[in-house]
mmCIF file of C-alpha atoms in Angstrom:
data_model
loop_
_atom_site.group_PDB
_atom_site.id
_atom_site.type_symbol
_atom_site.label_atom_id
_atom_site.label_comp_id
_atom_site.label_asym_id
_atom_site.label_seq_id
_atom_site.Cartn_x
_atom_site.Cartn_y
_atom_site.Cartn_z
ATOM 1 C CA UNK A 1172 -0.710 -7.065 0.069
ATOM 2 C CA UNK A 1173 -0.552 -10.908 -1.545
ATOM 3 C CA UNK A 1174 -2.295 -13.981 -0.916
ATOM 4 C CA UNK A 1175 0.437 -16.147 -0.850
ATOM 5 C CA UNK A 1176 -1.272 -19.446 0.229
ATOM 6 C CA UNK A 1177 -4.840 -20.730 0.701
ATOM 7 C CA UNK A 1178 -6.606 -23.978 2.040
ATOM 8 C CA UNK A 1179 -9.412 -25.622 2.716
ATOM 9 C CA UNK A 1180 -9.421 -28.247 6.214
ATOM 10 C CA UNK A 1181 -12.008 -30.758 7.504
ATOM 11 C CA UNK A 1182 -10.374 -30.485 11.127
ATOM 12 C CA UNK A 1183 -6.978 -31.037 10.738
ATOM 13 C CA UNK A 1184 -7.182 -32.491 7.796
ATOM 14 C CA UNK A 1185 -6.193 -30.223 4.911
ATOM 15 C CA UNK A 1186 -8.792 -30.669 1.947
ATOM 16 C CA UNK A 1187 -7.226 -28.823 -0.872
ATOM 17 C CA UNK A 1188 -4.394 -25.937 -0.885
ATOM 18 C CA UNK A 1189 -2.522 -23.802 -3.009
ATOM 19 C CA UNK A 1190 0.843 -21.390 -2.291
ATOM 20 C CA UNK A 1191 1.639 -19.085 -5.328
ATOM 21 C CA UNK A 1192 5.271 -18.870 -3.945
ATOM 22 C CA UNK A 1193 8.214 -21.467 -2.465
ATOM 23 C CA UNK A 1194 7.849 -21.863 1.228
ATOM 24 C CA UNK A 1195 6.964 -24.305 3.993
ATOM 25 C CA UNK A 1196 3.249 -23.423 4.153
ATOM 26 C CA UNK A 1197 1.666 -26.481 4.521
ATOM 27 C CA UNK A 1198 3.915 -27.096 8.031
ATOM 28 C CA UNK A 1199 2.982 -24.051 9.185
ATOM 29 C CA UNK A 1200 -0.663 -24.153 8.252
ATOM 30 C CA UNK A 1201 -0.411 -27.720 10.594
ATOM 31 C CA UNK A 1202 0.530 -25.289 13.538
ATOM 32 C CA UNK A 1203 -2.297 -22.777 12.251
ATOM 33 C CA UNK A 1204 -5.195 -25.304 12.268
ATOM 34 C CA UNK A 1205 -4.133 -26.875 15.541
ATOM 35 C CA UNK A 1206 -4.577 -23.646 17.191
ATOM 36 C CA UNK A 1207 -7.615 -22.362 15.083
ATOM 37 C CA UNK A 1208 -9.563 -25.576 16.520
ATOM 38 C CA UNK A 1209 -7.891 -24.916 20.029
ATOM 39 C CA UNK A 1210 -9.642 -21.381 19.725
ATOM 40 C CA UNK A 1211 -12.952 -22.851 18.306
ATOM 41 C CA UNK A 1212 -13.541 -18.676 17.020
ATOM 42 C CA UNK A 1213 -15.181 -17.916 13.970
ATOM 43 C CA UNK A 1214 -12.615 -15.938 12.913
ATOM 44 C CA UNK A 1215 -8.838 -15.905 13.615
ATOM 45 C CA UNK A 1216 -5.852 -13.927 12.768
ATOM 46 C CA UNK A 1217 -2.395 -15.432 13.711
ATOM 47 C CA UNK A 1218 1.023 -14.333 12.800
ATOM 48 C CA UNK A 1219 3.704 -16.920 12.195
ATOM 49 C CA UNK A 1220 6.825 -15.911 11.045
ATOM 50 C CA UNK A 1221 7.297 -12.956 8.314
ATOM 51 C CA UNK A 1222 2.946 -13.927 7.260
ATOM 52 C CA UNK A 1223 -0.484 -13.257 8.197
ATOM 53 C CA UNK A 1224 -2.624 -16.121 8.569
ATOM 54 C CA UNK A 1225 -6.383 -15.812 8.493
ATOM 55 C CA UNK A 1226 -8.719 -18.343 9.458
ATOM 56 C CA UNK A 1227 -12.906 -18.770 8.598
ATOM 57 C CA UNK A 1228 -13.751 -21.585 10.902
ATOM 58 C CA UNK A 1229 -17.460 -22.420 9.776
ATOM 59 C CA UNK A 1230 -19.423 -26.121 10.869
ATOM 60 C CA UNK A 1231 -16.256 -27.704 11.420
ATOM 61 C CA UNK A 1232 -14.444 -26.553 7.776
ATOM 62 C CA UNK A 1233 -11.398 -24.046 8.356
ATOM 63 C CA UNK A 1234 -11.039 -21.858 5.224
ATOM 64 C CA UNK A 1235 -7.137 -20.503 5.543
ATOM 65 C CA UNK A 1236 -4.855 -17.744 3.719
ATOM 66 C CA UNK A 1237 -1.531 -16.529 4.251
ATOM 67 C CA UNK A 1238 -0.997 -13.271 3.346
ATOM 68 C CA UNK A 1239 2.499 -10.799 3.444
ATOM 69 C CA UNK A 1240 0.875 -7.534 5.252
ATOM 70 C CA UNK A 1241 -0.553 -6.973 8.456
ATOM 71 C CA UNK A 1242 -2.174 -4.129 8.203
ATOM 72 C CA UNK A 1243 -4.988 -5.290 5.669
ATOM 73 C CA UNK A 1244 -7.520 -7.247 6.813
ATOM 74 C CA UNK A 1245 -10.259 -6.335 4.535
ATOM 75 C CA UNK A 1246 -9.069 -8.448 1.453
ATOM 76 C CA UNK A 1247 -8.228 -11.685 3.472
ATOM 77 C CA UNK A 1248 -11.710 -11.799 5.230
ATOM 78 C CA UNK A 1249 -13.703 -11.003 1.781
ATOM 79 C CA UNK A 1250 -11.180 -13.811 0.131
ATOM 80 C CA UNK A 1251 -12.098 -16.330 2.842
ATOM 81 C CA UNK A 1252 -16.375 -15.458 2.625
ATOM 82 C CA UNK A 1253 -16.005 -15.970 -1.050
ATOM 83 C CA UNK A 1254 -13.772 -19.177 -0.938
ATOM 84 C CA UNK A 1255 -16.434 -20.187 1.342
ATOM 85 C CA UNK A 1256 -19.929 -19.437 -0.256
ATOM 86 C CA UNK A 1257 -18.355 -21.051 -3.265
ATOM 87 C CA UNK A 1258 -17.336 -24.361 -1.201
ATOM 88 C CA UNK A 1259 -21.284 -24.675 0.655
ATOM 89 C CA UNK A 1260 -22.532 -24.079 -2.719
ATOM 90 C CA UNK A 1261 -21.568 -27.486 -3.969
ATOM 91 C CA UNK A 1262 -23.039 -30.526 -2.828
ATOM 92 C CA UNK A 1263 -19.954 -32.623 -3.424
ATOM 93 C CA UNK A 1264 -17.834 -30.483 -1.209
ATOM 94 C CA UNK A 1265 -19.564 -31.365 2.053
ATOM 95 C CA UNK A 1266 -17.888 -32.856 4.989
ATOM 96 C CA UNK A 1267 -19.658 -36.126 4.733
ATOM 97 C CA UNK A 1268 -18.077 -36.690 1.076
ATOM 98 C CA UNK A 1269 -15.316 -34.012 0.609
ATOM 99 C CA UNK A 1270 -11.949 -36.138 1.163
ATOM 100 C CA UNK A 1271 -8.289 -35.430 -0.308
ATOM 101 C CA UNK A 1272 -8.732 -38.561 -1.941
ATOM 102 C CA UNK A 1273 -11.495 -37.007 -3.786
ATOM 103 C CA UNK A 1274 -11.210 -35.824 -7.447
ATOM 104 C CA UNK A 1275 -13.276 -32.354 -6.297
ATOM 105 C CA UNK A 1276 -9.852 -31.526 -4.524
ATOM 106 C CA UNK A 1277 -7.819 -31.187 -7.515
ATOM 107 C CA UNK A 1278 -10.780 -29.380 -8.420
ATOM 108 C CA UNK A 1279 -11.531 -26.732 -6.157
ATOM 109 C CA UNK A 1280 -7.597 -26.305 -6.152
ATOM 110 C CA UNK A 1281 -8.138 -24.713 -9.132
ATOM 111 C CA UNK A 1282 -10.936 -22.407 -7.487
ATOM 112 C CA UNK A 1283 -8.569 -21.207 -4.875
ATOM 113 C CA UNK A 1284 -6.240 -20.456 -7.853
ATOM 114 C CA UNK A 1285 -8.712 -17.963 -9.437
ATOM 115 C CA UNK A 1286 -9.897 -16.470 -6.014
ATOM 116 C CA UNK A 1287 -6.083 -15.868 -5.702
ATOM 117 C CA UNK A 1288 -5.357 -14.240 -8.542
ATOM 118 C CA UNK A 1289 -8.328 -12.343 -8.409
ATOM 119 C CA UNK A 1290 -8.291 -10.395 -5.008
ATOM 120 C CA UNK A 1291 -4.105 -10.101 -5.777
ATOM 121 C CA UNK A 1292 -5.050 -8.235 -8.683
ATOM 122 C CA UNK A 1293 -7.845 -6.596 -7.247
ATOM 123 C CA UNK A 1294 -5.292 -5.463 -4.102
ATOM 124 C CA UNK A 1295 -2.711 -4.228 -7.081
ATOM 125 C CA UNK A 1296 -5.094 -1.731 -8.836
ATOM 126 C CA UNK A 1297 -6.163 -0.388 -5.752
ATOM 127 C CA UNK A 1298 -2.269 -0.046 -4.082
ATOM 128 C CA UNK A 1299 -1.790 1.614 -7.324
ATOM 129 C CA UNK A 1300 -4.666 4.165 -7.758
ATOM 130 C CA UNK A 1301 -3.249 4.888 -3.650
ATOM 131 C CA UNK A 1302 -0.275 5.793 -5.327
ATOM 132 C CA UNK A 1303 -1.154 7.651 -8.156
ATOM 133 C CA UNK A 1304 -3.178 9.842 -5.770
ATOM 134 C CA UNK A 1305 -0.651 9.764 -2.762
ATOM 135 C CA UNK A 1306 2.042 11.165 -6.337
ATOM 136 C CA UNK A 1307 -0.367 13.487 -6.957
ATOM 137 C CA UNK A 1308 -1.165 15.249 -4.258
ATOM 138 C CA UNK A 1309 2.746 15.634 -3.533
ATOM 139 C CA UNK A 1310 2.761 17.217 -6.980
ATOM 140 C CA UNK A 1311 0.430 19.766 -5.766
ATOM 141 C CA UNK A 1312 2.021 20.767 -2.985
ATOM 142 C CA UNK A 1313 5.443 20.940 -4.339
ATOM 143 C CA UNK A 1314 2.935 23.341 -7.116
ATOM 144 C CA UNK A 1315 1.764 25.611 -4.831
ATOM 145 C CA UNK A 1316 4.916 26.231 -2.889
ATOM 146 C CA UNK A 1317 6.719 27.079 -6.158
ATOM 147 C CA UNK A 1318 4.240 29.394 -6.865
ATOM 148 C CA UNK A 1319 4.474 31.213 -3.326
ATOM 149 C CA UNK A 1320 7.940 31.762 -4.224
ATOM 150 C CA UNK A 1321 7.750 32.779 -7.370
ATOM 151 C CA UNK A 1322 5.502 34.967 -6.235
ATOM 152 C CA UNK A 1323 7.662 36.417 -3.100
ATOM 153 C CA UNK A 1324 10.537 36.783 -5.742
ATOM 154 C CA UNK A 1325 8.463 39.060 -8.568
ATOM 155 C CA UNK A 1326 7.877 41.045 -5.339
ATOM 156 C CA UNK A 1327 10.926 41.258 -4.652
ATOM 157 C CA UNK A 1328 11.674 42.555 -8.317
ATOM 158 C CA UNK A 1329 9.206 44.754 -8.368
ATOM 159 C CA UNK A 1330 10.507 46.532 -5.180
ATOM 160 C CA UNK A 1331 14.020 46.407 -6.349
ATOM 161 C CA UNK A 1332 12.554 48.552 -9.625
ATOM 162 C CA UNK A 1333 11.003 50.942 -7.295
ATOM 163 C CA UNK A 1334 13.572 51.532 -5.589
ATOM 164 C CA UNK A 1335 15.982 51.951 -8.819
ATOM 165 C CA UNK A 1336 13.339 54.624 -9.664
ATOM 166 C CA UNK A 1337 13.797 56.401 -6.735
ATOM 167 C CA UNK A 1338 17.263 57.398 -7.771
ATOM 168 C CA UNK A 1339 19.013 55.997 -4.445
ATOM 169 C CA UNK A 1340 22.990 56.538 -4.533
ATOM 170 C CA UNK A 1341 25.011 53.623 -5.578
ATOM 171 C CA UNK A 1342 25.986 52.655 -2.451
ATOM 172 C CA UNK A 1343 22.867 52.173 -1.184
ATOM 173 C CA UNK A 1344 21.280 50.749 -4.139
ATOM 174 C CA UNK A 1345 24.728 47.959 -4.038
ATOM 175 C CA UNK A 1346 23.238 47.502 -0.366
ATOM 176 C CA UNK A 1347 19.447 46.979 -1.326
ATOM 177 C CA UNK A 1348 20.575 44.664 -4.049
ATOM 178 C CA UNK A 1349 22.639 42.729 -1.696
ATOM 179 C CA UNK A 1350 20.161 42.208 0.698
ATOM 180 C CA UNK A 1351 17.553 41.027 -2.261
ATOM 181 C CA UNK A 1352 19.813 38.902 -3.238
ATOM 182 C CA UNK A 1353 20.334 37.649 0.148
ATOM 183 C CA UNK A 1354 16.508 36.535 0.807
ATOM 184 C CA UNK A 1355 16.004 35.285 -3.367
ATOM 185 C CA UNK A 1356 19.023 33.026 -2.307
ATOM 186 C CA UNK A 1357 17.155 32.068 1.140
ATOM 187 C CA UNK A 1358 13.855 31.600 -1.350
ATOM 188 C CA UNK A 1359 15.705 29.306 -4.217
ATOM 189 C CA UNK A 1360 17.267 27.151 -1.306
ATOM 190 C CA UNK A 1361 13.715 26.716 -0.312
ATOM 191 C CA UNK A 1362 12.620 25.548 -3.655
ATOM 192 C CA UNK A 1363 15.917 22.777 -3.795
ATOM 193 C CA UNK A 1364 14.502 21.685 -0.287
ATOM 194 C CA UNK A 1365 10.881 21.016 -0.889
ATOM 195 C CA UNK A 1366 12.126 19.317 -4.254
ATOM 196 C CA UNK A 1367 14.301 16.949 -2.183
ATOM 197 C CA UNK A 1368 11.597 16.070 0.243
ATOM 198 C CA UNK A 1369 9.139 15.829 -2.290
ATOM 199 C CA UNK A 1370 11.316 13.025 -4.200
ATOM 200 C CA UNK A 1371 12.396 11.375 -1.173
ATOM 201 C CA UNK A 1372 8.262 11.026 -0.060
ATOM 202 C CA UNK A 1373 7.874 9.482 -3.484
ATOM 203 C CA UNK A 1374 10.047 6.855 -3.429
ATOM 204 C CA UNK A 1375 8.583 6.180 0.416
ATOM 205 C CA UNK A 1376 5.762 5.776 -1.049
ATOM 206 C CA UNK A 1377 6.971 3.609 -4.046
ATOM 207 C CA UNK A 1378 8.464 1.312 -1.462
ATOM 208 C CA UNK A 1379 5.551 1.198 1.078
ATOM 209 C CA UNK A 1380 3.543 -0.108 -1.900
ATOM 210 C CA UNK A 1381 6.138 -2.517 -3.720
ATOM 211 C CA UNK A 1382 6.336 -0.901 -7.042
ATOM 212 C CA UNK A 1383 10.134 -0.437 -5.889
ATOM 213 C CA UNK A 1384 11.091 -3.868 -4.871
ATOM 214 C CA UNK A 1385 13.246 -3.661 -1.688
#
């Protein structure tokens, strides 16, 4: 998940923004805040187009980001309490003197910048340790059903060299072998499935998380 775009709006009046990435953000934040105030709800969660928009509306200042998954809400709404305890904090930022004419815009841009970058980065590490773990546990799996076969198969030597040592006539030690050779075939094909699956749930999961750009 990315914070793509943030702002900061005194009613429909945008204070200060930001978008990391090309796009017509500040149109569709417009649309956003006209329907955040229309709501009047603390907190909002809209979807316009391929983003997630998430709204803090506190004393009449609507604290927005956009962000490109809808399935984490977490990050947004810590994002937006932040950007907000940072904004109250400062006594130049209220509504009676905060204004886009204002030099504190250009300003807290800058603080919207580093909150950004900040819970992006923070949302990388953690889709990444996800990974690593999701990888991992795959890897054990795949482990442990290698092992079960390997195991099935020494079995099946072992019986084969039992049964050598029982002195059985050729033909029916051509027929035993045949028939081991039958099930280690049905084993190994095993093996080259749960190898194919295991690759083809890794690079799921390298897609679901980005690191393979689709």
């Amino acid at each position: 998940m990315t914070i793509t775009y943030s702002c900061i709006a005194n009613g429909r009046s945008v204070l200060a923004d930001l978008a990391l990435t090309g796009g017509s953000y500040q149109e569709t934040a417009a649309t956003v805040l006209r329907l955040v105030l229309l709501r009047a709800e603390r907190k909002t969660i809209i979807q316009m187009g391929s983003f997630i928009y998430h709204s803090l509306f506190i004393d009449g200042i609507t604290y927005l980001c956009a962000s490109d998954n809808a399935l984490d809400t977490i990050t947004p709404s810590a994002f937006l309490k932040n950007v907000s305890d940072t904004f109250l904090r400062n006594p130049l930022m209220s509504q009676e003197h905060f204004s886009p004419s204002n030099a504190v815009a250009a300003d807290f841009q800058q603080i919207l910048g580093k909150y950004m970058m900040k819970y992006n980065k923070s949302q990388d590490y953690s889709s990444l340790s996800t990974l690593r773990s999701q990888v991992t546990d795959v890897k054990n799996v795949m482990t442990q059903n290698i092992d079960k076969i390997l195991e099935s198969e020494e079995r099946l030597n072992i019986f084969t060299d039992r049964t050598d040592d029982l002195h059985t006539t050729a033909k029916d030690s051509k027929k035993t072998r045949k028939i081991l050779r039958r099930i280690w075939w049905k084993h190994f094909k095993k093996i080259i499935i749960i190898t194919v699956a295991i690759l083809l749930s890794i690079i799921i999961i390298l897609l679901s998380t980005n690191v393979i750009p689709t």
